[in-house]
mmCIF file of C-alpha atoms in Angstrom:
data_model
loop_
_atom_site.group_PDB
_atom_site.id
_atom_site.type_symbol
_atom_site.label_atom_id
_atom_site.label_comp_id
_atom_site.label_asym_id
_atom_site.label_seq_id
_atom_site.Cartn_x
_atom_site.Cartn_y
_atom_site.Cartn_z
ATOM 1 C CA MET A 1 135.179 82.265 74.199
ATOM 2 C CA PRO A 2 132.020 80.638 76.878
ATOM 3 C CA PRO A 3 133.278 78.668 79.908
ATOM 4 C CA SER A 4 133.016 74.848 79.734
ATOM 5 C CA ARG A 5 129.391 73.412 79.750
ATOM 6 C CA SER A 6 130.800 71.116 82.346
ATOM 7 C CA THR A 7 131.253 73.593 85.005
ATOM 8 C CA ARG A 8 128.787 75.358 86.462
ATOM 9 C CA PRO A 9 129.081 78.968 84.973
ATOM 10 C CA THR A 10 129.253 82.175 87.549
ATOM 11 C CA GLN A 11 128.547 85.733 87.782
ATOM 12 C CA ARG A 12 132.223 86.534 87.085
ATOM 13 C CA ASP A 13 131.912 84.187 83.437
ATOM 14 C CA ILE A 14 128.953 86.608 82.488
ATOM 15 C CA ALA A 15 130.723 90.011 83.872
ATOM 16 C CA GLU A 16 133.888 88.809 81.773
ATOM 17 C CA LEU A 17 131.872 87.657 78.367
ATOM 18 C CA ALA A 18 129.561 90.882 78.866
ATOM 19 C CA GLY A 19 132.587 93.225 79.579
ATOM 20 C CA VAL A 20 130.695 94.562 82.665
ATOM 21 C CA SER A 21 131.902 94.382 86.074
ATOM 22 C CA ILE A 22 130.664 91.602 88.135
ATOM 23 C CA THR A 23 128.346 94.299 90.225
ATOM 24 C CA THR A 24 126.524 95.124 87.138
ATOM 25 C CA VAL A 25 125.992 91.393 86.548
ATOM 26 C CA SER A 26 124.355 91.267 90.034
ATOM 27 C CA HIS A 27 122.333 94.318 89.661
ATOM 28 C CA VAL A 28 120.701 92.839 86.807
ATOM 29 C CA VAL A 29 119.877 89.526 88.449
ATOM 30 C CA ASN A 30 118.823 90.467 91.898
ATOM 31 C CA GLY A 31 116.928 93.540 89.804
ATOM 32 C CA THR A 32 118.285 95.522 92.833
ATOM 33 C CA ARG A 33 118.976 98.762 90.570
ATOM 34 C CA ALA A 34 118.021 99.903 87.104
ATOM 35 C CA VAL A 35 120.628 99.213 84.367
ATOM 36 C CA ALA A 36 120.791 100.931 81.051
ATOM 37 C CA GLU A 37 118.775 98.673 78.440
ATOM 38 C CA GLU A 38 122.020 97.899 76.084
ATOM 39 C CA THR A 39 123.949 96.414 79.276
ATOM 40 C CA LYS A 40 121.032 94.514 80.736
ATOM 41 C CA ILE A 41 120.955 92.717 77.037
ATOM 42 C CA ALA A 42 124.563 92.224 76.937
ATOM 43 C CA VAL A 43 124.543 90.270 80.254
ATOM 44 C CA LEU A 44 121.189 88.328 79.213
ATOM 45 C CA LYS A 45 122.704 87.447 76.012
ATOM 46 C CA ALA A 46 126.220 86.087 78.247
ATOM 47 C CA ILE A 47 123.662 84.440 80.619
ATOM 48 C CA GLU A 48 122.206 82.653 77.824
ATOM 49 C CA THR A 49 125.326 81.938 75.905
ATOM 50 C CA THR A 50 127.069 80.179 79.251
ATOM 51 C CA GLY A 51 124.061 78.323 79.524
ATOM 52 C CA TYR A 52 123.628 80.099 83.036
ATOM 53 C CA THR A 53 119.621 79.780 82.083
ATOM 54 C CA GLY A 54 119.529 75.764 84.118
ATOM 55 C CA ASP A 55 119.092 77.899 87.070
ATOM 56 C CA ALA A 56 115.655 79.075 87.580
ATOM 57 C CA ILE A 57 116.597 82.666 88.987
ATOM 58 C CA ALA A 58 118.351 83.032 85.707
ATOM 59 C CA ARG A 59 116.176 81.057 83.427
ATOM 60 C CA SER A 60 113.672 83.776 84.204
ATOM 61 C CA LEU A 61 115.958 86.487 82.830
ATOM 62 C CA VAL A 62 115.847 84.969 79.520
ATOM 63 C CA THR A 63 112.357 83.689 79.515
ATOM 64 C CA GLY A 64 110.875 86.370 81.218
ATOM 65 C CA GLY A 65 109.039 84.811 84.332
ATOM 66 C CA THR A 66 109.359 82.214 87.019
ATOM 67 C CA ARG A 67 105.806 81.512 87.493
ATOM 68 C CA SER A 68 105.828 82.732 91.147
ATOM 69 C CA LEU A 69 104.523 85.219 93.000
ATOM 70 C CA GLY A 70 106.237 87.017 96.319
ATOM 71 C CA VAL A 71 103.957 87.954 99.238
ATOM 72 C CA ALA A 72 105.177 90.083 101.722
ATOM 73 C CA ILE A 73 103.089 90.518 104.594
ATOM 74 C CA SER A 74 102.562 90.513 108.355
ATOM 75 C CA LEU A 75 101.552 87.313 109.703
ATOM 76 C CA LEU A 76 101.657 88.415 113.045
ATOM 77 C CA ALA A 77 99.954 91.607 113.130
ATOM 78 C CA ASN A 78 96.396 90.192 112.227
ATOM 79 C CA PRO A 79 94.850 86.697 111.912
ATOM 80 C CA TYR A 80 93.160 87.958 109.218
ATOM 81 C CA PHE A 81 96.315 88.377 106.951
ATOM 82 C CA ALA A 82 96.600 84.574 107.261
ATOM 83 C CA ALA A 83 93.395 83.762 105.646
ATOM 84 C CA VAL A 84 94.112 86.159 102.883
ATOM 85 C CA MET A 85 97.180 84.448 102.092
ATOM 86 C CA ARG A 86 95.364 81.299 101.873
ATOM 87 C CA ALA A 87 93.381 82.684 99.454
ATOM 88 C CA ILE A 88 96.098 84.078 97.153
ATOM 89 C CA GLU A 89 97.780 80.617 97.541
ATOM 90 C CA ARG A 90 94.586 79.259 95.973
ATOM 91 C CA GLU A 91 94.145 81.528 93.571
ATOM 92 C CA ALA A 92 97.511 81.770 92.488
ATOM 93 C CA ALA A 93 97.717 77.796 92.262
ATOM 94 C CA SER A 94 94.972 77.928 89.451
ATOM 95 C CA ALA A 95 96.619 80.216 87.218
ATOM 96 C CA GLY A 96 99.582 78.093 87.442
ATOM 97 C CA TYR A 97 102.162 80.149 89.862
ATOM 98 C CA THR A 98 103.439 79.329 93.203
ATOM 99 C CA VAL A 99 104.008 81.342 95.885
ATOM 100 C CA LEU A 100 106.766 82.923 98.284
ATOM 101 C CA LEU A 101 105.813 84.009 101.252
ATOM 102 C CA ALA A 102 107.822 86.365 103.177
ATOM 103 C CA ASP A 103 106.926 88.067 106.834
ATOM 104 C CA THR A 104 107.307 91.431 107.060
ATOM 105 C CA HIS A 105 106.676 91.076 111.147
ATOM 106 C CA ASP A 106 104.650 94.954 110.321
ATOM 107 C CA THR A 107 107.835 96.747 110.275
ATOM 108 C CA VAL A 108 109.662 99.151 107.329
ATOM 109 C CA ASP A 109 113.343 97.862 108.030
ATOM 110 C CA THR A 110 112.116 94.180 107.897
ATOM 111 C CA GLU A 111 109.334 94.596 105.220
ATOM 112 C CA ARG A 112 112.331 96.528 102.880
ATOM 113 C CA ASP A 113 114.418 93.217 103.378
ATOM 114 C CA THR A 114 111.971 90.681 102.941
ATOM 115 C CA VAL A 115 111.056 92.535 99.754
ATOM 116 C CA ARG A 116 114.322 93.040 98.299
ATOM 117 C CA ALA A 117 114.819 89.116 98.987
ATOM 118 C CA LEU A 118 111.660 88.598 97.168
ATOM 119 C CA ARG A 119 112.808 90.315 94.267
ATOM 120 C CA SER A 120 116.141 88.552 94.047
ATOM 121 C CA ARG A 121 114.282 85.447 93.394
ATOM 122 C CA ARG A 122 113.154 86.878 90.394
ATOM 123 C CA VAL A 123 109.424 86.660 90.987
ATOM 124 C CA ASP A 124 107.209 87.799 88.745
ATOM 125 C CA GLY A 125 105.279 90.247 90.981
ATOM 126 C CA ILE A 126 104.563 90.986 94.444
ATOM 127 C CA LEU A 127 101.791 91.487 96.348
ATOM 128 C CA LEU A 128 102.387 93.431 99.527
ATOM 129 C CA THR A 129 100.534 94.621 102.599
ATOM 130 C CA PRO A 130 102.465 97.516 103.510
ATOM 131 C CA SER A 131 103.639 98.820 107.192
ATOM 132 C CA SER A 132 103.228 101.974 108.538
ATOM 133 C CA GLY A 133 105.485 104.298 106.743
ATOM 134 C CA ASP A 134 107.018 102.675 103.923
ATOM 135 C CA GLY A 135 106.083 104.997 101.450
ATOM 136 C CA ALA A 136 109.807 104.457 100.197
ATOM 137 C CA VAL A 137 109.148 100.689 99.680
ATOM 138 C CA ILE A 138 106.060 100.870 97.250
ATOM 139 C CA SER A 139 108.164 103.969 95.641
ATOM 140 C CA GLU A 140 111.551 101.701 95.001
ATOM 141 C CA LEU A 141 108.952 99.147 93.502
ATOM 142 C CA VAL A 142 106.844 101.029 91.225
ATOM 143 C CA SER A 143 110.316 103.235 90.374
ATOM 144 C CA LEU A 144 111.828 99.676 89.165
ATOM 145 C CA GLY A 145 108.422 98.792 87.375
ATOM 146 C CA VAL A 146 107.966 95.916 89.286
ATOM 147 C CA PRO A 147 104.701 94.492 89.076
ATOM 148 C CA THR A 148 103.196 94.949 92.292
ATOM 149 C CA VAL A 149 99.556 95.164 94.215
ATOM 150 C CA LEU A 150 99.251 96.703 97.804
ATOM 151 C CA VAL A 151 96.765 94.410 99.518
ATOM 152 C CA ASP A 152 94.083 95.526 102.597
ATOM 153 C CA ARG A 153 96.222 98.632 103.697
ATOM 154 C CA LEU A 154 95.997 101.111 100.876
ATOM 155 C CA ALA A 155 97.987 103.896 100.170
ATOM 156 C CA THR A 156 96.678 107.491 98.961
ATOM 157 C CA ARG A 157 98.674 107.596 96.063
ATOM 158 C CA GLY A 158 97.356 106.568 91.910
ATOM 159 C CA ASP A 159 100.291 104.842 90.549
ATOM 160 C CA VAL A 160 100.031 101.538 91.932
ATOM 161 C CA ASP A 161 97.288 98.715 91.778
ATOM 162 C CA GLN A 162 95.686 97.769 95.164
ATOM 163 C CA VAL A 163 92.789 95.971 96.668
ATOM 164 C CA GLY A 164 91.132 96.038 100.293
ATOM 165 C CA SER A 165 87.802 96.465 102.140
ATOM 166 C CA GLU A 166 85.572 99.351 102.302
ATOM 167 C CA ASN A 167 86.597 100.717 105.522
ATOM 168 C CA ILE A 168 84.344 104.600 105.909
ATOM 169 C CA GLN A 169 81.036 103.002 105.394
ATOM 170 C CA ALA A 170 81.115 99.924 106.940
ATOM 171 C CA THR A 171 82.742 101.294 110.563
ATOM 172 C CA SER A 172 79.882 104.130 110.087
ATOM 173 C CA ALA A 173 77.346 101.498 110.083
ATOM 174 C CA LEU A 174 78.429 99.771 113.068
ATOM 175 C CA THR A 175 78.695 102.958 114.876
ATOM 176 C CA GLU A 176 75.479 104.024 113.649
ATOM 177 C CA HIS A 177 74.156 100.771 114.920
ATOM 178 C CA LEU A 178 75.235 101.325 118.572
ATOM 179 C CA ALA A 179 73.511 104.966 118.416
ATOM 180 C CA SER A 180 70.183 103.420 117.172
ATOM 181 C CA LEU A 181 70.279 101.559 120.261
ATOM 182 C CA GLY A 182 70.138 104.794 122.419
ATOM 183 C CA HIS A 183 73.825 104.859 123.378
ATOM 184 C CA ARG A 184 75.253 108.743 123.618
ATOM 185 C CA ARG A 185 78.591 108.243 124.743
ATOM 186 C CA ILE A 186 80.447 105.213 122.378
ATOM 187 C CA GLY A 187 83.827 104.552 122.575
ATOM 188 C CA LEU A 188 86.179 103.951 119.501
ATOM 189 C CA ILE A 189 89.468 101.873 120.218
ATOM 190 C CA SER A 190 91.593 102.968 116.949
ATOM 191 C CA GLY A 191 94.384 100.962 115.198
ATOM 192 C CA ALA A 192 97.963 102.004 114.250
ATOM 193 C CA ALA A 193 98.328 105.455 113.229
ATOM 194 C CA GLY A 194 99.714 106.046 109.737
ATOM 195 C CA LEU A 195 97.938 103.093 108.689
ATOM 196 C CA THR A 196 94.990 103.725 105.742
ATOM 197 C CA THR A 197 93.003 101.481 107.241
ATOM 198 C CA SER A 198 93.453 102.875 110.646
ATOM 199 C CA ASP A 199 92.829 106.190 109.252
ATOM 200 C CA GLU A 200 89.427 105.229 107.429
ATOM 201 C CA ARG A 201 87.820 103.754 110.293
ATOM 202 C CA VAL A 202 88.397 106.884 112.253
ATOM 203 C CA LEU A 203 86.550 108.703 109.696
ATOM 204 C CA GLY A 204 83.978 105.877 109.310
ATOM 205 C CA TYR A 205 83.062 106.438 112.988
ATOM 206 C CA ARG A 206 82.865 110.240 113.013
ATOM 207 C CA LEU A 207 80.534 109.953 110.288
ATOM 208 C CA GLY A 208 78.232 107.367 111.981
ATOM 209 C CA LEU A 209 78.079 109.834 114.838
ATOM 210 C CA GLY A 210 77.467 112.333 112.533
ATOM 211 C CA ARG A 211 74.892 110.042 111.213
ATOM 212 C CA GLY A 212 73.328 109.159 114.794
ATOM 213 C CA GLY A 213 72.936 112.845 115.789
ATOM 214 C CA LEU A 214 76.349 112.373 117.876
ATOM 215 C CA THR A 215 79.114 115.057 118.099
ATOM 216 C CA TRP A 216 82.894 114.024 117.950
ATOM 217 C CA ASN A 217 84.519 113.636 121.400
ATOM 218 C CA PRO A 218 88.170 112.831 121.521
ATOM 219 C CA ASP A 219 88.085 111.703 124.968
ATOM 220 C CA LEU A 220 86.180 108.529 124.003
ATOM 221 C CA VAL A 221 88.996 107.589 121.070
ATOM 222 C CA GLU A 222 91.667 105.669 121.936
ATOM 223 C CA CYS A 223 94.791 104.392 119.847
ATOM 224 C CA GLY A 224 95.016 100.252 120.470
ATOM 225 C CA HIS A 225 97.973 100.038 117.821
ATOM 226 C CA SER A 226 96.293 97.093 116.361
ATOM 227 C CA SER A 227 97.491 94.489 118.565
ATOM 228 C CA ALA A 228 95.719 92.923 121.470
ATOM 229 C CA GLU A 229 98.239 94.334 124.236
ATOM 230 C CA GLY A 230 97.174 98.110 122.630
ATOM 231 C CA GLY A 231 93.525 96.960 122.507
ATOM 232 C CA THR A 232 93.825 96.204 126.276
ATOM 233 C CA GLU A 233 95.961 99.217 127.308
ATOM 234 C CA ALA A 234 93.364 101.463 125.155
ATOM 235 C CA PHE A 235 90.234 99.433 127.130
ATOM 236 C CA ARG A 236 91.985 100.710 130.297
ATOM 237 C CA ARG A 237 92.297 104.037 129.659
ATOM 238 C CA LEU A 238 88.542 104.537 128.166
ATOM 239 C CA LEU A 239 87.325 102.948 131.611
ATOM 240 C CA ALA A 240 89.523 105.288 133.766
ATOM 241 C CA ARG A 241 87.784 108.279 131.957
ATOM 242 C CA LEU A 242 85.459 110.144 134.290
ATOM 243 C CA GLU A 243 82.376 109.464 132.253
ATOM 244 C CA PRO A 244 83.602 106.346 130.605
ATOM 245 C CA PRO A 245 81.855 105.215 127.262
ATOM 246 C CA THR A 246 78.555 102.964 127.516
ATOM 247 C CA ALA A 247 79.168 101.121 124.188
ATOM 248 C CA LEU A 248 82.249 100.745 122.479
ATOM 249 C CA VAL A 249 83.811 100.284 118.737
ATOM 250 C CA VAL A 250 86.829 98.175 118.106
ATOM 251 C CA GLY A 251 89.015 98.471 114.889
ATOM 252 C CA ASN A 252 89.991 95.199 114.259
ATOM 253 C CA ASP A 253 89.817 91.445 115.956
ATOM 254 C CA SER A 254 93.176 91.549 117.743
ATOM 255 C CA MET A 255 92.404 94.710 119.943
ATOM 256 C CA MET A 256 88.950 93.036 120.289
ATOM 257 C CA VAL A 257 91.233 89.893 121.604
ATOM 258 C CA GLY A 258 92.736 92.307 124.339
ATOM 259 C CA VAL A 259 89.284 93.709 125.146
ATOM 260 C CA LEU A 260 87.652 90.656 125.933
ATOM 261 C CA LYS A 261 90.702 89.454 128.408
ATOM 262 C CA GLU A 262 90.622 92.871 130.097
ATOM 263 C CA ALA A 263 86.484 92.861 130.256
ATOM 264 C CA ARG A 264 86.727 89.187 131.696
ATOM 265 C CA ARG A 265 89.239 90.402 134.547
ATOM 266 C CA ARG A 266 87.218 92.947 135.362
ATOM 267 C CA GLY A 267 84.166 91.050 135.280
ATOM 268 C CA ILE A 268 82.553 93.025 132.480
ATOM 269 C CA ARG A 269 79.508 91.377 130.829
ATOM 270 C CA ILE A 270 79.939 92.095 126.716
ATOM 271 C CA GLY A 271 76.952 93.018 125.332
ATOM 272 C CA THR A 272 75.071 93.512 129.035
ATOM 273 C CA ASP A 273 77.314 96.188 130.929
ATOM 274 C CA LEU A 274 78.656 97.482 127.845
ATOM 275 C CA PRO A 275 78.011 96.938 124.119
ATOM 276 C CA VAL A 276 80.742 96.208 121.679
ATOM 277 C CA VAL A 277 81.153 95.748 117.975
ATOM 278 C CA VAL A 278 84.188 95.238 115.905
ATOM 279 C CA TYR A 279 85.342 95.318 112.828
ATOM 280 C CA ASP A 280 86.792 92.257 111.574
ATOM 281 C CA ASP A 281 85.415 88.770 111.396
ATOM 282 C CA VAL A 282 87.135 85.352 112.794
ATOM 283 C CA GLU A 283 86.391 82.184 113.218
ATOM 284 C CA TRP A 284 85.997 82.173 117.186
ATOM 285 C CA ALA A 285 83.495 85.293 116.866
ATOM 286 C CA GLU A 286 80.778 83.270 116.988
ATOM 287 C CA LEU A 287 81.856 81.088 119.792
ATOM 288 C CA VAL A 288 82.608 83.714 122.510
ATOM 289 C CA ASP A 289 79.614 84.388 125.076
ATOM 290 C CA PRO A 290 78.390 86.587 123.556
ATOM 291 C CA PRO A 291 78.807 85.955 120.007
ATOM 292 C CA LEU A 292 80.259 89.234 118.657
ATOM 293 C CA THR A 293 79.027 91.661 116.024
ATOM 294 C CA THR A 294 81.156 91.976 113.372
ATOM 295 C CA MET A 295 81.840 93.874 110.074
ATOM 296 C CA ALA A 296 83.424 90.489 108.187
ATOM 297 C CA GLN A 297 85.668 91.216 105.620
ATOM 298 C CA PRO A 298 85.551 89.990 102.064
ATOM 299 C CA VAL A 299 88.659 87.931 102.753
ATOM 300 C CA GLU A 300 88.501 85.142 99.747
ATOM 301 C CA ALA A 301 87.584 87.784 97.704
ATOM 302 C CA ILE A 302 90.194 90.071 98.587
ATOM 303 C CA GLY A 303 93.016 87.410 97.822
ATOM 304 C CA ARG A 304 91.454 86.455 94.329
ATOM 305 C CA GLN A 305 91.278 89.680 93.348
ATOM 306 C CA ALA A 306 94.753 90.645 94.368
ATOM 307 C CA VAL A 307 96.202 87.785 92.122
ATOM 308 C CA ARG A 308 93.721 88.868 89.177
ATOM 309 C CA LEU A 309 95.425 92.389 89.636
ATOM 310 C CA LEU A 310 99.207 91.227 89.758
ATOM 311 C CA LEU A 311 98.659 89.129 86.565
ATOM 312 C CA ALA A 312 97.010 91.538 84.521
ATOM 313 C CA ARG A 313 100.083 93.910 85.676
ATOM 314 C CA ILE A 314 102.129 91.435 84.931
ATOM 315 C CA ALA A 315 100.566 90.412 81.656
ATOM 316 C CA ASP A 316 100.218 94.441 80.654
ATOM 317 C CA PRO A 317 102.895 96.452 82.460
ATOM 318 C CA ASP A 318 101.246 99.762 80.613
ATOM 319 C CA ARG A 319 97.879 99.269 82.211
ATOM 320 C CA ARG A 320 96.144 101.787 84.281
ATOM 321 C CA PRO A 321 96.600 101.420 87.866
ATOM 322 C CA GLU A 322 93.287 99.941 89.617
ATOM 323 C CA THR A 323 92.144 100.442 93.083
ATOM 324 C CA VAL A 324 89.266 98.213 93.990
ATOM 325 C CA ARG A 325 87.492 97.951 97.309
ATOM 326 C CA LEU A 326 85.456 95.467 97.990
ATOM 327 C CA PRO A 327 82.075 95.894 100.792
ATOM 328 C CA PRO A 328 82.378 94.440 103.615
ATOM 329 C CA THR A 329 79.432 92.092 105.437
ATOM 330 C CA LEU A 330 77.624 93.440 108.864
ATOM 331 C CA CYS A 331 77.248 90.042 111.072
ATOM 332 C CA HIS A 332 74.771 90.841 113.319
ATOM 333 C CA ARG A 333 74.858 88.769 116.603
ATOM 334 C CA GLU A 334 74.733 89.740 120.188
ATOM 335 C CA SER A 335 77.558 91.765 121.971
ATOM 336 C CA CYS A 336 76.260 94.758 120.518
ATOM 337 C CA GLY A 337 73.274 94.131 122.958
ATOM 338 C CA CYS A 338 70.216 93.484 120.723
ATOM 339 C CA GLY A 339 69.888 90.303 122.671
ATOM 340 C CA PRO A 340 69.786 86.477 121.010
ATOM 341 C CA VAL A 341 69.654 87.176 117.150
ATOM 342 C CA HIS A 342 67.698 84.969 114.988
ATOM 343 C CA PRO A 343 68.434 85.760 111.502
ATOM 344 C CA HIS A 344 65.677 83.777 109.991
ATOM 345 C CA ALA A 345 63.026 84.446 112.077
#
């Protein structure tokens, strides 16, 4: 007999009514492990019978959704991600969904914990910006059938939806631009190893060198670990070369901050002493002196497309996984050494 409706039912009540263990009820409620379909049905029936549906999490088990989306993203890794998050929130709200945000701090362990915490809140799906080396987290989501979309950092797998910027041709274009100005020693500060964005931008740099008639030289490449501090250290190492680069491609705006700090400390004039271009565009790119030549990612479009892919997956779990790459835009300013740029002249 179900417990009195005058008291709030517990998982123990549900377990007794369904004839299963409390642990099994917990797995069904939190989605932490696959449960046999007939067992899950028994638990769901017990939840409905006990009136446990007054809780939003439990209600989602019966009605099929909480109208909420989980976002696991590293807000500290790059200011770009905060802009993506704002676009995600706007698109989700327009579709009638709320957003639960969890900061992964760009580490695999934190990411795993935050993803599981979001699942325990019974979100209808998860938008994830994966950390380096987190294949197990993605595989867990896929194996459990959790609607998932990877954002920005795409994986080399075809079993999950993902959306991000095109990196190879875009970085090639930045490199080719410097080569067209006569530079023959073009350096690169690359992002953290193991991220697809970093790998693809290195590949784009190499492609741009080839298109510019130049050869790959590993002495002109340093890893900046996708951070401002890493960018500073990478820049110092490049400057210490017997033959330092005469122009520089920087893999993201966080590392560009480190380059600007070190350049100021040394009295190096960006654009004059050292032409620099950067993949990423932030609000302050036009405010520094000289304004930065950048490759601007379509932040709004990425956020909108990520939400739309996730809602499509929620509506049709069996649809074919889709990978969407959106083209960035070259913002030609002065840090590349071209002098004042007058786009409307």
